[in-house]
mmCIF file of C-alpha atoms in Angstrom:
data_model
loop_
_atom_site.group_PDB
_atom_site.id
_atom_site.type_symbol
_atom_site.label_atom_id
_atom_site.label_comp_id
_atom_site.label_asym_id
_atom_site.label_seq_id
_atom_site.Cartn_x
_atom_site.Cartn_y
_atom_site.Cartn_z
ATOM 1 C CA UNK A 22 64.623 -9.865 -14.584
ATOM 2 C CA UNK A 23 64.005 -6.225 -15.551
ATOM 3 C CA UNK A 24 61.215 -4.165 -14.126
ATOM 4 C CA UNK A 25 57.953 -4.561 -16.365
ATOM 5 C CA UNK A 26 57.265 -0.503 -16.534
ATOM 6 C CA UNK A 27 52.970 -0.615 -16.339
ATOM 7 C CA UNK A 28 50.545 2.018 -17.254
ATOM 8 C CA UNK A 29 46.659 1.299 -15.867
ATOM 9 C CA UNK A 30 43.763 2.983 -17.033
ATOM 10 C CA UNK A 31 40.592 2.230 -14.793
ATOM 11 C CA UNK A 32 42.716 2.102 -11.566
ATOM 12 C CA UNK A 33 40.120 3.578 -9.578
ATOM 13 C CA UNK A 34 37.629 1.051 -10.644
ATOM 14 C CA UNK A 35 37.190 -2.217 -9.189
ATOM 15 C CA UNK A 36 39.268 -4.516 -12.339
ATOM 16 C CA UNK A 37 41.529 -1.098 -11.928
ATOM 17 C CA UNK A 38 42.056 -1.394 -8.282
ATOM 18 C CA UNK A 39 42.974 -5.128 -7.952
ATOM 19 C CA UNK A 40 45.446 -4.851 -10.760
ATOM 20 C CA UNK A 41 47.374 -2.027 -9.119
ATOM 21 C CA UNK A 42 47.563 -4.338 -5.838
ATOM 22 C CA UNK A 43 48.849 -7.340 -8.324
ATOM 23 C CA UNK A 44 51.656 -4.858 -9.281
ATOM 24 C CA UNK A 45 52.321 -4.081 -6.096
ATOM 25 C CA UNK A 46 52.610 -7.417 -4.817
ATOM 26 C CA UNK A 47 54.461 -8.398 -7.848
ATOM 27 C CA UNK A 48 58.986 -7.564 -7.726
ATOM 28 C CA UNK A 49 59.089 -7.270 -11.223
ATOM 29 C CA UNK A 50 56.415 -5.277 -12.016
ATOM 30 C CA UNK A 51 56.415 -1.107 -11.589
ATOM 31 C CA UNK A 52 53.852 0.891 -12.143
ATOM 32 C CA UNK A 53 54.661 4.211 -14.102
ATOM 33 C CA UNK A 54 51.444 6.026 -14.546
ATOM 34 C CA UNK A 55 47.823 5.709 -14.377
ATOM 35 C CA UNK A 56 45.299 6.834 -16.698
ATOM 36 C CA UNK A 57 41.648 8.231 -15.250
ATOM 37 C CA UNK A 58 38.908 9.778 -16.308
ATOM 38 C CA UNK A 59 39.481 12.846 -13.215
ATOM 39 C CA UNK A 60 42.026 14.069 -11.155
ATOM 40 C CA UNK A 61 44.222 15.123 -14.362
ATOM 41 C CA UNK A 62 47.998 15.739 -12.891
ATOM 42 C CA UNK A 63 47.367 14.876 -9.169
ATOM 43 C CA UNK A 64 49.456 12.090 -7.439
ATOM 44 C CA UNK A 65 47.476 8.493 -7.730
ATOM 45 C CA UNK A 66 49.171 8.054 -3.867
ATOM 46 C CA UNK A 67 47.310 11.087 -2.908
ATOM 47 C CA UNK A 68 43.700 10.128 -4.637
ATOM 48 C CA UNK A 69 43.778 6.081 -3.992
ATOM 49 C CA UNK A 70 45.393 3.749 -0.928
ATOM 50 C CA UNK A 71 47.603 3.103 -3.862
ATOM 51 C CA UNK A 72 51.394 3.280 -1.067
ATOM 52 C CA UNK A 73 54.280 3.057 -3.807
ATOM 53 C CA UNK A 74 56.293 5.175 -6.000
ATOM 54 C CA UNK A 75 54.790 8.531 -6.492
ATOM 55 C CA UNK A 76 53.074 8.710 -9.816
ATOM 56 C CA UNK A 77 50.841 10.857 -11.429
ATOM 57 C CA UNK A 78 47.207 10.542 -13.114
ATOM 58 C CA UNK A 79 46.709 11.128 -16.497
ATOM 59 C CA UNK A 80 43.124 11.968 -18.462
ATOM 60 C CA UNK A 81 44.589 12.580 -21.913
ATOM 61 C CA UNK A 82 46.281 8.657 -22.547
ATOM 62 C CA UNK A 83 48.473 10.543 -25.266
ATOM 63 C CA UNK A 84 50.173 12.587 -22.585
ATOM 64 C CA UNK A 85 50.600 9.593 -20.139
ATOM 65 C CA UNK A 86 52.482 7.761 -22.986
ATOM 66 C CA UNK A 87 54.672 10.352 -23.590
ATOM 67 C CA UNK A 88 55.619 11.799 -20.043
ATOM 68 C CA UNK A 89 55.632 7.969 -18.498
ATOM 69 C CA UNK A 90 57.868 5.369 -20.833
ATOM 70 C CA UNK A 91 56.418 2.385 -20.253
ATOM 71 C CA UNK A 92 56.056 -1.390 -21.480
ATOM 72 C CA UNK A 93 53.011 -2.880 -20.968
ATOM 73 C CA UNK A 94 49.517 -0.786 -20.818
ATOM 74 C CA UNK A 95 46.730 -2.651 -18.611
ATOM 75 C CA UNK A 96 43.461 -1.567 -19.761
ATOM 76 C CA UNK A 97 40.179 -2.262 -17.696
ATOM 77 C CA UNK A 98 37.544 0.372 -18.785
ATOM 78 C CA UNK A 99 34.896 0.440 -21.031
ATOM 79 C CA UNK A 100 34.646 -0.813 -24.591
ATOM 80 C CA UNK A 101 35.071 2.257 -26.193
ATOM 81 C CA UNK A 102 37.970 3.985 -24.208
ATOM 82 C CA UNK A 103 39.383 0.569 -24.464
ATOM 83 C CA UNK A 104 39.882 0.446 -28.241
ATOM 84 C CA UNK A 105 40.884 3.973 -28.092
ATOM 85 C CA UNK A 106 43.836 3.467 -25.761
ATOM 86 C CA UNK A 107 44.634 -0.170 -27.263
ATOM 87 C CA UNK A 108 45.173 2.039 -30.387
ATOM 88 C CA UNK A 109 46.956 4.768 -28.899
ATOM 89 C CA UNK A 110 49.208 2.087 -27.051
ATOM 90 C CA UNK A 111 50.096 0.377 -30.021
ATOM 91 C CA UNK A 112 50.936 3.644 -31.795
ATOM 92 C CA UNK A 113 53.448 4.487 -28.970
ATOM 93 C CA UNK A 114 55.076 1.329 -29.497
ATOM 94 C CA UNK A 115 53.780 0.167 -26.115
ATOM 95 C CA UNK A 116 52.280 -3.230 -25.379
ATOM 96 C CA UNK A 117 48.353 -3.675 -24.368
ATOM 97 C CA UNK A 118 46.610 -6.198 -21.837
ATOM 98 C CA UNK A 119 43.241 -5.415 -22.102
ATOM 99 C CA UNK A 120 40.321 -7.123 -20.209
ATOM 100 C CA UNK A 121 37.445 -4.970 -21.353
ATOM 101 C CA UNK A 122 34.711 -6.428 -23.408
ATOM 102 C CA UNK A 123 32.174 -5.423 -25.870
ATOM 103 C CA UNK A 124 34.447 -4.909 -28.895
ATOM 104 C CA UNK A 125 32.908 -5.482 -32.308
ATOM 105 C CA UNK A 126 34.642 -7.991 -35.214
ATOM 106 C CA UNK A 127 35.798 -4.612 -37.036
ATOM 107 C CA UNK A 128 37.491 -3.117 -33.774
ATOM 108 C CA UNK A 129 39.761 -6.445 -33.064
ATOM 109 C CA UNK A 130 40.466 -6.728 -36.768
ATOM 110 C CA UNK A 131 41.859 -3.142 -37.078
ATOM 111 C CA UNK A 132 43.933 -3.865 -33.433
ATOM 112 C CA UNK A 133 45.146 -6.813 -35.105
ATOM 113 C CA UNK A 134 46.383 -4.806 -37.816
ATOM 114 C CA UNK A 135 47.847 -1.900 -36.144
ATOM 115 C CA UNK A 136 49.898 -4.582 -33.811
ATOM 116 C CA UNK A 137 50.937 -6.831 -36.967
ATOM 117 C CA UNK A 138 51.820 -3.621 -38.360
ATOM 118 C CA UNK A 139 54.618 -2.221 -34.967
ATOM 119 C CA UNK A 140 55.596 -5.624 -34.982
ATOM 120 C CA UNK A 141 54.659 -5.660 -30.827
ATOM 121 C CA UNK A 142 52.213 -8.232 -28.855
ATOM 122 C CA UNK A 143 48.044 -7.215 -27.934
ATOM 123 C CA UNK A 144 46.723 -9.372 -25.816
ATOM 124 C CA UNK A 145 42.655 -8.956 -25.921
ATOM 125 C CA UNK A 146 41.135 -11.606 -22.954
ATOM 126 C CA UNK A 147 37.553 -11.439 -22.624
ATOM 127 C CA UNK A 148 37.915 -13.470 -19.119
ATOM 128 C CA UNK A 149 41.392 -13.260 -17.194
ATOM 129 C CA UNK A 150 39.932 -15.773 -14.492
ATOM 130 C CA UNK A 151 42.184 -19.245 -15.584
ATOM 131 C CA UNK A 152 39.215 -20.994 -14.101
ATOM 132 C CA UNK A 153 36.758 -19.462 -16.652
ATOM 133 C CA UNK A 154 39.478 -20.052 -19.852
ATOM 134 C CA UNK A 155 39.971 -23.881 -18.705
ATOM 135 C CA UNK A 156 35.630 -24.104 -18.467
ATOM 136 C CA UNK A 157 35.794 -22.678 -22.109
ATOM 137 C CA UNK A 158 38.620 -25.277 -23.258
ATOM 138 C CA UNK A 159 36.141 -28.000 -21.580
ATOM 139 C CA UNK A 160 33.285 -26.893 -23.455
ATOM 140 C CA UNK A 161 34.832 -26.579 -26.793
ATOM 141 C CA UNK A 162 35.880 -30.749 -26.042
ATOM 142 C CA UNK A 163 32.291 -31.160 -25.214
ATOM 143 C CA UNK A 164 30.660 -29.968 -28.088
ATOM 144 C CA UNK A 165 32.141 -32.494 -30.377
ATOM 145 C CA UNK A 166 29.754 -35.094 -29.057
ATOM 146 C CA UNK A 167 27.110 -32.860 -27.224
ATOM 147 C CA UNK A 168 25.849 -30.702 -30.234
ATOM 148 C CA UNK A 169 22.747 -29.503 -28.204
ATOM 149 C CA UNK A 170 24.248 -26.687 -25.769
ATOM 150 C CA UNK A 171 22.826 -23.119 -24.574
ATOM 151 C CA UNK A 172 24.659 -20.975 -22.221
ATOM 152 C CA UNK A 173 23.857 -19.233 -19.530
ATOM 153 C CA UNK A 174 26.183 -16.369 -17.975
ATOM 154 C CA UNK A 175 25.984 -14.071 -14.684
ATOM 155 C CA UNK A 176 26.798 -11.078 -13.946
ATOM 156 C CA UNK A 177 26.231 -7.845 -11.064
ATOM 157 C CA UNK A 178 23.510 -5.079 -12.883
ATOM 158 C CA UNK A 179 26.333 -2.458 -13.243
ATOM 159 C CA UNK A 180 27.968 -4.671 -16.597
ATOM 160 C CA UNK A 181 27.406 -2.479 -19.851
ATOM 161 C CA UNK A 182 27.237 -5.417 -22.126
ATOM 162 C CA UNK A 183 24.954 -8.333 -23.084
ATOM 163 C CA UNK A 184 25.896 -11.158 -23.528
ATOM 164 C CA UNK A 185 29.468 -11.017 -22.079
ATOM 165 C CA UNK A 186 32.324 -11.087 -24.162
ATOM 166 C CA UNK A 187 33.254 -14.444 -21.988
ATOM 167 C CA UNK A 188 29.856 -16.376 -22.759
ATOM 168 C CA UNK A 189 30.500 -14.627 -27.008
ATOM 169 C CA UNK A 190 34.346 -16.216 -26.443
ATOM 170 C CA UNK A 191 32.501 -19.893 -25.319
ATOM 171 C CA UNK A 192 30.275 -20.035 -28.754
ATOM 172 C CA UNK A 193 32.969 -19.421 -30.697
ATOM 173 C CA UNK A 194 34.773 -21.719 -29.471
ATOM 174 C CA UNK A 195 31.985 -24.018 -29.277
ATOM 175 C CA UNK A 196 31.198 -23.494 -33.063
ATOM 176 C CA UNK A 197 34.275 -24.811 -33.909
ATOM 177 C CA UNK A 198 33.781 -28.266 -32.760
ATOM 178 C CA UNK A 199 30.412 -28.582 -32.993
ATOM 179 C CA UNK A 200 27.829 -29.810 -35.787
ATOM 180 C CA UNK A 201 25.801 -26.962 -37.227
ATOM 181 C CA UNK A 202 22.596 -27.264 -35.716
ATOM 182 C CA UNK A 203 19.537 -24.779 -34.558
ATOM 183 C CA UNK A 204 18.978 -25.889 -30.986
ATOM 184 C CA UNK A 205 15.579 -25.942 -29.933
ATOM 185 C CA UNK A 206 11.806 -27.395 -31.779
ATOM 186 C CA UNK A 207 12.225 -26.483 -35.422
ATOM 187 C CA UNK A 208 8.352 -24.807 -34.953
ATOM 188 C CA UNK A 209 9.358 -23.032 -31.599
ATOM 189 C CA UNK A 210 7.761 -19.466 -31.346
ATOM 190 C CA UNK A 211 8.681 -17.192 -28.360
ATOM 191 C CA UNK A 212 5.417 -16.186 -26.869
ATOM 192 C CA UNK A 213 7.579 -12.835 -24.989
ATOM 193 C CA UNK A 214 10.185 -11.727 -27.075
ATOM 194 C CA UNK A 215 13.717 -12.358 -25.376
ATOM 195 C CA UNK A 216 12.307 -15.547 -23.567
ATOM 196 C CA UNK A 217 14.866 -17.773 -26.176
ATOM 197 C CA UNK A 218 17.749 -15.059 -25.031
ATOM 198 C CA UNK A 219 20.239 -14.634 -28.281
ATOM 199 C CA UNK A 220 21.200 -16.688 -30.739
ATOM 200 C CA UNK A 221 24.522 -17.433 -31.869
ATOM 201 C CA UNK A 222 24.525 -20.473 -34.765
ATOM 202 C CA UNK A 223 21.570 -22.020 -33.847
ATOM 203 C CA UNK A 224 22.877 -21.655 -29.918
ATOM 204 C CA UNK A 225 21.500 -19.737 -27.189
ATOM 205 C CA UNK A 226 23.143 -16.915 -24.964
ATOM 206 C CA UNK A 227 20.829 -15.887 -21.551
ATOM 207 C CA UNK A 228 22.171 -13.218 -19.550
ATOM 208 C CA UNK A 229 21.480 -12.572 -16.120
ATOM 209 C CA UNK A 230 21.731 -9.283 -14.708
ATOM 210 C CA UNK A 231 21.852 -9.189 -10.490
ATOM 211 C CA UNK A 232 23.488 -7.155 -7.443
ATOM 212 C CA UNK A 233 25.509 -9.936 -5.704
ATOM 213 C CA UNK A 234 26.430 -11.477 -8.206
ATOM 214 C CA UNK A 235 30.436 -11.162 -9.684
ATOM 215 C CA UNK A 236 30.873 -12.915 -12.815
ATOM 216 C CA UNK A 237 29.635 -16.573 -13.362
ATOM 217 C CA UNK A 238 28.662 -18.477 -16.466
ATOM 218 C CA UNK A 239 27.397 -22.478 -17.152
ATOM 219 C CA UNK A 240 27.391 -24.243 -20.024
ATOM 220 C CA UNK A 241 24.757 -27.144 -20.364
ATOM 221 C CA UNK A 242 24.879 -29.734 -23.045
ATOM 222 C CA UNK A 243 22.165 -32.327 -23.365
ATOM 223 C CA UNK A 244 22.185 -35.520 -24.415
ATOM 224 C CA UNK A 245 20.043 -38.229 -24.799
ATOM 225 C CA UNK A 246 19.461 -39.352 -20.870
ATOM 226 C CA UNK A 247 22.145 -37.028 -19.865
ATOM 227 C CA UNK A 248 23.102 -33.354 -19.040
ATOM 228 C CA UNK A 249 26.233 -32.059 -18.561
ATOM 229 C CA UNK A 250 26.764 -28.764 -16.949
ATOM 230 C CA UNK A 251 30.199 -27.191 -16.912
ATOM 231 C CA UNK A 252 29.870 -23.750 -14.625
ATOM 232 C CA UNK A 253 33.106 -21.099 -13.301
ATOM 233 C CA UNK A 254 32.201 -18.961 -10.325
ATOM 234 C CA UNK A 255 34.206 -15.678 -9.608
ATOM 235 C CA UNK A 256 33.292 -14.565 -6.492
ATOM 236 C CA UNK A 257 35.678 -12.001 -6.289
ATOM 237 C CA UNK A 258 37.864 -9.601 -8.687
ATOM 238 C CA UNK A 259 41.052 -10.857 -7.438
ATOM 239 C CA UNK A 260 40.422 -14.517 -9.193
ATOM 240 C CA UNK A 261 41.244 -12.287 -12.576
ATOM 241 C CA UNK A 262 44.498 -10.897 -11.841
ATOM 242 C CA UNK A 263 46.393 -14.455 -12.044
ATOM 243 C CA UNK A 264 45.744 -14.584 -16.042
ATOM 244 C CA UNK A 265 46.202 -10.951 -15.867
ATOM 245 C CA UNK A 266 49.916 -11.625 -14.256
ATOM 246 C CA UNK A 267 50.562 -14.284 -17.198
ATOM 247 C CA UNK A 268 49.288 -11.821 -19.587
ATOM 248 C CA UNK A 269 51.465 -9.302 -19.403
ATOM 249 C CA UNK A 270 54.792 -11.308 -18.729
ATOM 250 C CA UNK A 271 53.966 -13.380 -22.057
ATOM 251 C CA UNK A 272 52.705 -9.825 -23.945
ATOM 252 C CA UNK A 273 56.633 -8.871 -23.612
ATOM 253 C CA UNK A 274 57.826 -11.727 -26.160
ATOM 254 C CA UNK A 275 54.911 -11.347 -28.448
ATOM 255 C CA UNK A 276 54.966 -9.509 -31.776
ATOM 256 C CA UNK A 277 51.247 -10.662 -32.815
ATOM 257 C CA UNK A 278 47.521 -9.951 -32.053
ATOM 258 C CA UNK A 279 46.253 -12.445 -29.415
ATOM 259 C CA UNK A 280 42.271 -12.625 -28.547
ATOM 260 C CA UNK A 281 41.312 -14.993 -25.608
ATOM 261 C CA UNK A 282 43.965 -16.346 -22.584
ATOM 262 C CA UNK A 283 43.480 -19.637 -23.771
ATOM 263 C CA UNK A 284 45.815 -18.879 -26.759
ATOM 264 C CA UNK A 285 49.116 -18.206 -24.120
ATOM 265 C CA UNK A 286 48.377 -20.810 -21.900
ATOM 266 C CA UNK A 287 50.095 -24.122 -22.105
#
């Protein structure tokens, strides 16, 4: 198999970081260049623990993509640098992997279109944990006969965006098998704003924001007598980089828009 050339932006960052050691680890994999917000044309060896192949670090993504040919572009920043560089990626005729979440309908639409339109995969995965995808698949079966669910998700105080794009991903997925319905006593009234958390379909979202924590969400569905939780615990970074692995080996025979892992995995 041929080397899988790899640009990262974010690999100083803590996503950033473990994906760099999954390319490491990984024969077929190379990484070509790195894209960061500082350190503009130093060596990544020189300003990470990063022990491979010299190469260099990048702020403008336009001048990594054009000094560093390259396949696949694995993207773990921030929502809007993340659409940006999806864009630019595309553009260049290079594959994205992105795990950043936060983007709006009109931002994966217009990805959608640019990679429909260069005829070359995007994978978008809210969650690359396969642990989290499979607790999404179970949820979307449970929601054909549990219609009354809320959803609670977890993460450390240093995430940009409520609710996660992972507990979002769930009630969509949800939605699709389940009954309309407005969960909750028809004459509820919050007595402090928030207390209900948000509201998507008549389903609520709560997020939790705590040091300590990683990333962790439950579903609950009651029932008449009966509750069924279904919960995924990452307790560390590393539990990502498998669907990241599967993400970008299956992004090289796509020509489509993807949004959520659970769409590549069998």
């Amino acid at each position: 198999m041929d080397d899988i050339r790899i640009i990262v932006a974010g690999a100083r960052g803590k996503m950033g970081s473990e994906a760099v050691r999954l390319i490491e680890r990984t024969e077929h994999f190379k990484l070509v260049g790195v894209v960061d917000r500082t350190f503009d044309g130093k060596l990544f060896n020189d300003v990470s623990d990063y022990n491979g192949e010299p190469v260099r670090v990048y702020t403008d993504p336009e001048a990594c993509l054009e000094n560093c040919p390259a396949d696949v572009w694995i993207d773990l920043t921030v929502p809007k640098a993340g659409f940006l560089h999806a864009k630019t990626a595309l553009a260049h005729g290079v594959r994205p992997v992105v795990g950043t979440t936060g983007f709006t309908d009109a931002e994966l639409e217009e990805l959608k279109a640019v990679s429909a339109q260069k005829g070359i995969g995007c994978i978008i995965a809210p969650n690359f944990a396969i642990g989290a995808v499979l607790m999404m698949k179970f949820a979307q079966m449970a929601a054909k006969y549990f219609p009354d669910v809320e959803i609670i998700e977890l993460h450390h105080d240093r995430k940009k965006d409520a609710p996660s794009g992972t507990s979002v991903k769930t009630a969509q997925m949800i939605s699709e098998a389940r009954r309309k319905k407005t969960q909750g006593h028809p004459d509820e009234k919050e007595t402090l704003q928030g207390a209900r958390g948000a509201d998507f379909e008549g389903m609520h979202i709560h997020s939790v924001r705590l040091p300590g924590l990683v990333a962790h969400q439950e579903v609950l569905f009651g029932g008449d007598g009966q509750l069924l939780t279904i919960r995924h615990d990452s307790m560390d970074r590393a539990s990502f980089m498998s669907g990241v692995k599967v993400a970008v080996e299956t992004v090289m025979n796509l020509n489509t828009f993807v949004y959520g892992l659970e769409n590549i995995l069998d």
